Short mmCIF file of C-alpha atoms and ligand atoms in Angstrom, two decimals:
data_model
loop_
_atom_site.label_atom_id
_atom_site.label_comp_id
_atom_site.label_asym_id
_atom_site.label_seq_id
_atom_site.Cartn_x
_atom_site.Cartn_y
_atom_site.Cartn_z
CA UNK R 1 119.57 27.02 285.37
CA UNK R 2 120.59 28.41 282.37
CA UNK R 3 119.90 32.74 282.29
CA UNK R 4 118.80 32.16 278.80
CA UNK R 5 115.58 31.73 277.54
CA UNK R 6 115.99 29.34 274.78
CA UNK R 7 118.46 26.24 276.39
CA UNK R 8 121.93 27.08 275.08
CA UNK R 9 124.72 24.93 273.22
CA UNK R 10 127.52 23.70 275.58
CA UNK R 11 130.44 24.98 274.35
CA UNK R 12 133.89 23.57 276.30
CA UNK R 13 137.91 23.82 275.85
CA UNK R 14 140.92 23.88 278.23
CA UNK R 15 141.39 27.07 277.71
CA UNK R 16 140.28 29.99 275.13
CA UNK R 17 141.38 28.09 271.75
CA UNK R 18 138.28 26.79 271.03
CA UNK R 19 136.59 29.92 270.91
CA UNK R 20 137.68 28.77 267.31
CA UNK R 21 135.08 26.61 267.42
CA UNK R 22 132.20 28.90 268.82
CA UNK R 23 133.48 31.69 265.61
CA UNK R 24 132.44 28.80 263.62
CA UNK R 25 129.10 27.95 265.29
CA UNK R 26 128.00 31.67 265.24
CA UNK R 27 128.67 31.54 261.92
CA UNK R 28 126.92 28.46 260.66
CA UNK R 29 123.76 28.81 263.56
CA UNK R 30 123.42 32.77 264.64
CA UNK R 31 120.55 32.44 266.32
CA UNK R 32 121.84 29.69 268.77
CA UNK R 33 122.51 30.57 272.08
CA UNK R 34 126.06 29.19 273.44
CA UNK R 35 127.64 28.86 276.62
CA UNK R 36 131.39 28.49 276.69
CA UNK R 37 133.85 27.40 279.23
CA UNK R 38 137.25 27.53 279.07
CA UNK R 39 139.47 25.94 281.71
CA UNK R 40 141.95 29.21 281.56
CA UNK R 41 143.34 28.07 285.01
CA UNK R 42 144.66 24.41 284.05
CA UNK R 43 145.26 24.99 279.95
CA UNK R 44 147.15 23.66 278.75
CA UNK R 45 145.43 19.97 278.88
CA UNK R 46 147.83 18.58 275.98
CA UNK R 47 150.63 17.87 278.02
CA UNK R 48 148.47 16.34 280.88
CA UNK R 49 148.45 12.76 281.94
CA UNK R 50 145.27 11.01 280.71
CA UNK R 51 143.31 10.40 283.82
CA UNK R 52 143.88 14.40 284.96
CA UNK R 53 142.19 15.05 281.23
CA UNK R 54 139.15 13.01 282.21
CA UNK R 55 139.15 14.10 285.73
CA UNK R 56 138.61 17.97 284.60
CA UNK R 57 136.51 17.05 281.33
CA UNK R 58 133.94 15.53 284.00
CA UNK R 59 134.37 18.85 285.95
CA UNK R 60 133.22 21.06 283.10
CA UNK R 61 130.58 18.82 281.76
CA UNK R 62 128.38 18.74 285.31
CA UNK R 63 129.50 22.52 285.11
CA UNK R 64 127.51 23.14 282.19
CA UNK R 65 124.82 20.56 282.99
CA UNK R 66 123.93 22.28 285.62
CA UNK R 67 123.45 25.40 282.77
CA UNK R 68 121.48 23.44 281.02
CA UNK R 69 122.26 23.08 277.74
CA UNK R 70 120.88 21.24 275.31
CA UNK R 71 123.72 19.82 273.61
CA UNK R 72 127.17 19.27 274.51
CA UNK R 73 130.25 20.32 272.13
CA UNK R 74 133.66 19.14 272.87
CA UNK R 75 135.71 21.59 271.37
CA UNK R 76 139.25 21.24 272.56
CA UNK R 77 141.06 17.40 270.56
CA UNK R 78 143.03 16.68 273.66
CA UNK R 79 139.08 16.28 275.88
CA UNK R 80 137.76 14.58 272.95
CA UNK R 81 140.26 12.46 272.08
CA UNK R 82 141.02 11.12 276.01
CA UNK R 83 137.42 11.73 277.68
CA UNK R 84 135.07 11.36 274.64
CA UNK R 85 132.84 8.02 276.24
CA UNK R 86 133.28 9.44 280.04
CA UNK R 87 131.56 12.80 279.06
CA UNK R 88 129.35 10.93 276.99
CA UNK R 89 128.27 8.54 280.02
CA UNK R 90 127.61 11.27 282.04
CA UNK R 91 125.71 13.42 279.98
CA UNK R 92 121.77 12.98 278.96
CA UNK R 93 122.10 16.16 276.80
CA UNK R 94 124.02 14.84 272.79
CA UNK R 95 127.25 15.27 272.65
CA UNK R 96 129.46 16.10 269.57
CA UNK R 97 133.37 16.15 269.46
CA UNK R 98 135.44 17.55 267.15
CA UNK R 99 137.65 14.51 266.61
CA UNK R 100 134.46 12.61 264.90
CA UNK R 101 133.64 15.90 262.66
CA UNK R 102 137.32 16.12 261.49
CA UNK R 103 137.89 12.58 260.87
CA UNK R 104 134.74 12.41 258.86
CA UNK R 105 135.50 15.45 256.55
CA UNK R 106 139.32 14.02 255.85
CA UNK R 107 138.10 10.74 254.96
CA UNK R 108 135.54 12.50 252.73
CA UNK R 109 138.01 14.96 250.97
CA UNK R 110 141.41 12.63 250.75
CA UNK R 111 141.65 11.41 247.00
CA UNK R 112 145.03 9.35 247.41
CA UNK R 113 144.01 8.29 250.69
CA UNK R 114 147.12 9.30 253.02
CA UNK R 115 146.22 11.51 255.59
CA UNK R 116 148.33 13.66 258.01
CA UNK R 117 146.97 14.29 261.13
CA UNK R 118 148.56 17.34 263.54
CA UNK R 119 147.72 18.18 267.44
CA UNK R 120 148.91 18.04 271.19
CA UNK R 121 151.29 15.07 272.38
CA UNK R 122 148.30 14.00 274.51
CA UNK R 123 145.92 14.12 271.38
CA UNK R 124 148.31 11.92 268.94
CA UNK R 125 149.97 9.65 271.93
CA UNK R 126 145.64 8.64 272.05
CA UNK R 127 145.70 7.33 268.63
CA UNK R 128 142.24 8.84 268.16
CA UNK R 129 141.85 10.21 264.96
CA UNK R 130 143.53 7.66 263.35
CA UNK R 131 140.71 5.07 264.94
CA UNK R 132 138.15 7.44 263.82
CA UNK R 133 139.51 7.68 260.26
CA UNK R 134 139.82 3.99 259.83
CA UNK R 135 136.59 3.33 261.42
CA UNK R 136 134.91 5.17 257.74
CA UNK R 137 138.27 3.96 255.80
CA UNK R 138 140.28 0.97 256.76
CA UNK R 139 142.66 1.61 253.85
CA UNK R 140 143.46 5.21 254.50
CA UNK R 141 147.14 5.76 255.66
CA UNK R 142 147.34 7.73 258.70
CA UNK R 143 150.58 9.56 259.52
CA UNK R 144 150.42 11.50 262.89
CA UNK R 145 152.52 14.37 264.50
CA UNK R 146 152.35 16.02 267.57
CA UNK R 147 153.47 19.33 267.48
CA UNK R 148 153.72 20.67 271.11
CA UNK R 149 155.18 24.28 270.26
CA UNK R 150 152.38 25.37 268.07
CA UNK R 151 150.03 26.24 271.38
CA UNK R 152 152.49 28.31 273.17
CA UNK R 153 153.63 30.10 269.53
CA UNK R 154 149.57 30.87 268.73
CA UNK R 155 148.77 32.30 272.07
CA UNK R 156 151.61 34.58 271.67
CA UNK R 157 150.64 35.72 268.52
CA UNK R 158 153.17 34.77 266.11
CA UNK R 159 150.68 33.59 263.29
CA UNK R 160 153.39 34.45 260.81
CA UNK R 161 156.28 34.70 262.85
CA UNK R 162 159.83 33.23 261.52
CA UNK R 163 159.62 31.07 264.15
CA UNK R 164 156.78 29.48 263.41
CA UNK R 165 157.48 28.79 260.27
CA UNK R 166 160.87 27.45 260.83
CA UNK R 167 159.11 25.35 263.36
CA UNK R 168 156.11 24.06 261.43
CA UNK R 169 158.34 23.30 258.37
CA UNK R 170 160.35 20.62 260.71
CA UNK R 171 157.37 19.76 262.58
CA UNK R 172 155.58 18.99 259.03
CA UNK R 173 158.60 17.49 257.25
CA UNK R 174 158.15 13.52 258.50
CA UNK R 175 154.23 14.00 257.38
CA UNK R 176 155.05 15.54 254.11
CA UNK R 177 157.52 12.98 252.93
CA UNK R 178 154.71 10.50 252.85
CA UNK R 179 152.67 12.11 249.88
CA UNK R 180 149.47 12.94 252.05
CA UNK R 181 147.16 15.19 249.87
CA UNK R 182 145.00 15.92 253.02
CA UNK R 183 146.33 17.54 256.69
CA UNK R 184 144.43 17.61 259.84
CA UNK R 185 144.49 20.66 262.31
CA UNK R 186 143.63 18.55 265.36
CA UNK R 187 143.98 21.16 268.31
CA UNK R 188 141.60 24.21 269.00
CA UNK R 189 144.50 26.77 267.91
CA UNK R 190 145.77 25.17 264.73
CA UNK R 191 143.33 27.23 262.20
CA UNK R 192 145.09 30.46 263.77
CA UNK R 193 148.08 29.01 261.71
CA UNK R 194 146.30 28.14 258.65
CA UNK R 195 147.40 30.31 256.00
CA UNK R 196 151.24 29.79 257.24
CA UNK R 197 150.57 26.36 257.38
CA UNK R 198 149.08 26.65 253.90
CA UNK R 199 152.30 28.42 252.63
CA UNK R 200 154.16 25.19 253.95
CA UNK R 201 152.04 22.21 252.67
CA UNK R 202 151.44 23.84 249.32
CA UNK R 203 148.44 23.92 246.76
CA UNK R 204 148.67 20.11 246.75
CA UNK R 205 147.75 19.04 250.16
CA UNK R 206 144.41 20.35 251.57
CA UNK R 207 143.70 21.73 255.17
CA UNK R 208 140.67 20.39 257.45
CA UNK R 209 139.61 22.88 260.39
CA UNK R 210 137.92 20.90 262.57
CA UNK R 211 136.03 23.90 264.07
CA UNK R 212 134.34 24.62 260.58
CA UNK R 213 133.64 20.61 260.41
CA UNK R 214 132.32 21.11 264.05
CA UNK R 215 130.10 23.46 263.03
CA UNK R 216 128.71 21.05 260.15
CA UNK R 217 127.80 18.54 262.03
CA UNK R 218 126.01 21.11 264.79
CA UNK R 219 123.90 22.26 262.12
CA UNK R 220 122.61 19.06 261.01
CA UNK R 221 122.34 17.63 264.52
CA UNK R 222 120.12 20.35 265.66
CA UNK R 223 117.93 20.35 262.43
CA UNK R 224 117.38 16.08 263.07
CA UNK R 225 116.48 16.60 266.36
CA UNK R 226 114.45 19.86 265.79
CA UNK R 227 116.55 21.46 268.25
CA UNK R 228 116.73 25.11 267.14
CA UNK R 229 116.16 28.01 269.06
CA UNK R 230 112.69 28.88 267.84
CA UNK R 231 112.84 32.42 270.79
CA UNK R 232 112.96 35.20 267.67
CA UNK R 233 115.45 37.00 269.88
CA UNK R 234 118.62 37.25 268.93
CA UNK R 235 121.42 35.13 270.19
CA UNK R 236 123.22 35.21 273.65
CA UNK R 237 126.35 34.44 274.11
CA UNK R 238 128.36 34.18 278.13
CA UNK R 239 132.05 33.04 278.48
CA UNK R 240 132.81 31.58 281.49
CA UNK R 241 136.37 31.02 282.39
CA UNK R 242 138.63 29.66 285.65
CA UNK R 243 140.87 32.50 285.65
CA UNK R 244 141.51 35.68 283.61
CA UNK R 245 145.00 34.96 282.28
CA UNK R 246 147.50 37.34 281.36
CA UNK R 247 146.34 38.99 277.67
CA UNK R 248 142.63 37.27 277.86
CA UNK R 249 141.00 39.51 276.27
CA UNK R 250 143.82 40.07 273.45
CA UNK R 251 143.81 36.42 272.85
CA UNK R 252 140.64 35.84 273.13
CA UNK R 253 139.33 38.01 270.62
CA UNK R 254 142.00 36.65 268.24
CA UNK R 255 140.56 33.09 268.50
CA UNK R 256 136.91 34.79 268.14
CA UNK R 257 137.37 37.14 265.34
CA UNK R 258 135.19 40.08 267.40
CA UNK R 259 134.96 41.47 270.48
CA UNK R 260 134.50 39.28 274.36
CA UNK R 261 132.12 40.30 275.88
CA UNK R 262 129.64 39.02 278.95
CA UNK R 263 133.10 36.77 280.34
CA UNK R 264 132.40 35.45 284.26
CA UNK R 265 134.75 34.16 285.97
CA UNK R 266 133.56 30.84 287.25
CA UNK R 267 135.09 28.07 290.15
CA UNK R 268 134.50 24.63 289.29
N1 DGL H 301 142.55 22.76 273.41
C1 DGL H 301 143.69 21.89 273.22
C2 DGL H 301 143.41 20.99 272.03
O1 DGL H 301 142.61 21.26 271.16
C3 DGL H 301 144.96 22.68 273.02
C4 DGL H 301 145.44 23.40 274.27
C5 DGL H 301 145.82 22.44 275.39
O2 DGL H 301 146.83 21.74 275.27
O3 DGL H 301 145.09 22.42 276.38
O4 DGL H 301 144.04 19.95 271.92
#
């Protein structure tokens, strides 16, 4: 059972990057409760075979079943984009992904219609944004690029290292030849790059963070289905992670934007 008293959101990545995504909830919902996991043992997920991704995404979600939270979030692409309908066959609790939020906000902000989308190999090889684009848009080009160095270059903290930027700009040169006025962070630790990547794409091509979109679509969720945490107290938050990784709680306080507290390490 969950040690809250108000049921808790469900909060899960392969590893800490999608703490981007529970900045963004506390942000939009502060008085939600949220229990994260992050698989800090087997990150990172992006390189993974698909049925490993699935395997482990049906791990956590019985995890945090057993919590009991009261929605499910799906915070790291590469889960969402490989193990979106197996979580969501399994769970009775909703479950949101950030794939659908980001797709949704593109498709709503795109005024020439091309669209670049950006994540893991696993993420992009799955096709998945560009089916959940075209599912709102038929006629909105799509041009995809995995960029596997970006996850390795975030967790070490070069946000505005040379070689990042030397790396993004030939990671984002195919995308950028094809006009798109609209690029899509689609990995957990892509809005740690944002202003570099800003810098790159120039005033002309606009940014979606999925984790703000995320945290859109949370907020109206929980208002349709009167799901707020009505307790008064204020909100609880427990990080529960596989392993304590080298520079945990450096990293993940980057990714959070404040300090880590209540972390428990946790076996699946
Ligand atoms: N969380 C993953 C994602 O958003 C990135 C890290 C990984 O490869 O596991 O795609």
């Amino acid at each position: 059972m969950s040690p809250f008293t108000d049921q808790a959101i469900g909060v899960f990545d392969s590893g800490i990057g999608g703490l981007t995504v529970v900045r963004a909830l506390m942000e939009r919902l502060p008085f939600e409760n949220i229990i994260y996991f992050g698989d800090t043992a087997r990150v990172p997920y992006g390189i993974k075979s698909v049925e490993t991704i699935n395997r482990y995404a049906l791990q956590i979600t019985e995890f945090l079943l057993r919590k009991n939270v009261k929605l499910l979030i799906v915070a790291c692409n590469t889960m969402a984009a490989v193990a979106y309908q197996a979580i969501r066959d399994l769970s009775p609790v909703p479950v949101l992904e950030v794939i659908g939020a980001g797709a949704a906000e593109a498709a709503a902000k795109t005024v020439n219609r091309t669209i670049g989308v950006i994540g893991t190999p696993a993420t992009i090889n799955s096709n998945a944004y560009a089916r959940a684009i075209h599912r709102l848009d038929r006629d909105i080009r799509i041009f995809s690029q995995s960029c596997p160095l970006f996850v390795p270059l975030v967790e070490e903290g070069w946000l505005d290292h040379e070689a990042t930027r030397l790396t993004a700009a030939e990671y984002l040169k195919p995308v950028l030849a094809e006009d798109i006025d609209t690029l899509v962070l689609g990995c957990t630790h892509y809005p740690l790059l944002k202003p570099l990547l800003a810098d790159i794409v120039g005033p002309g091509v606009r940014l979606i963070d999925s984790a703000e979109a995320m945290a859109e679509q949370t907020a109206d969720l929980i208002a349709a289905k009167k799901l707020e945490n009505a307790s008064g107290d204020p909100a609880q938050y427990l990080y529960c992670i596989s392993d304590v990784p080298y520079r945990f709680q450096t990293i993940g306080e980057r990714f959070l934007g404040r300090t880590l507290s209540c972390v428990e390490t946790v076996r699946l």
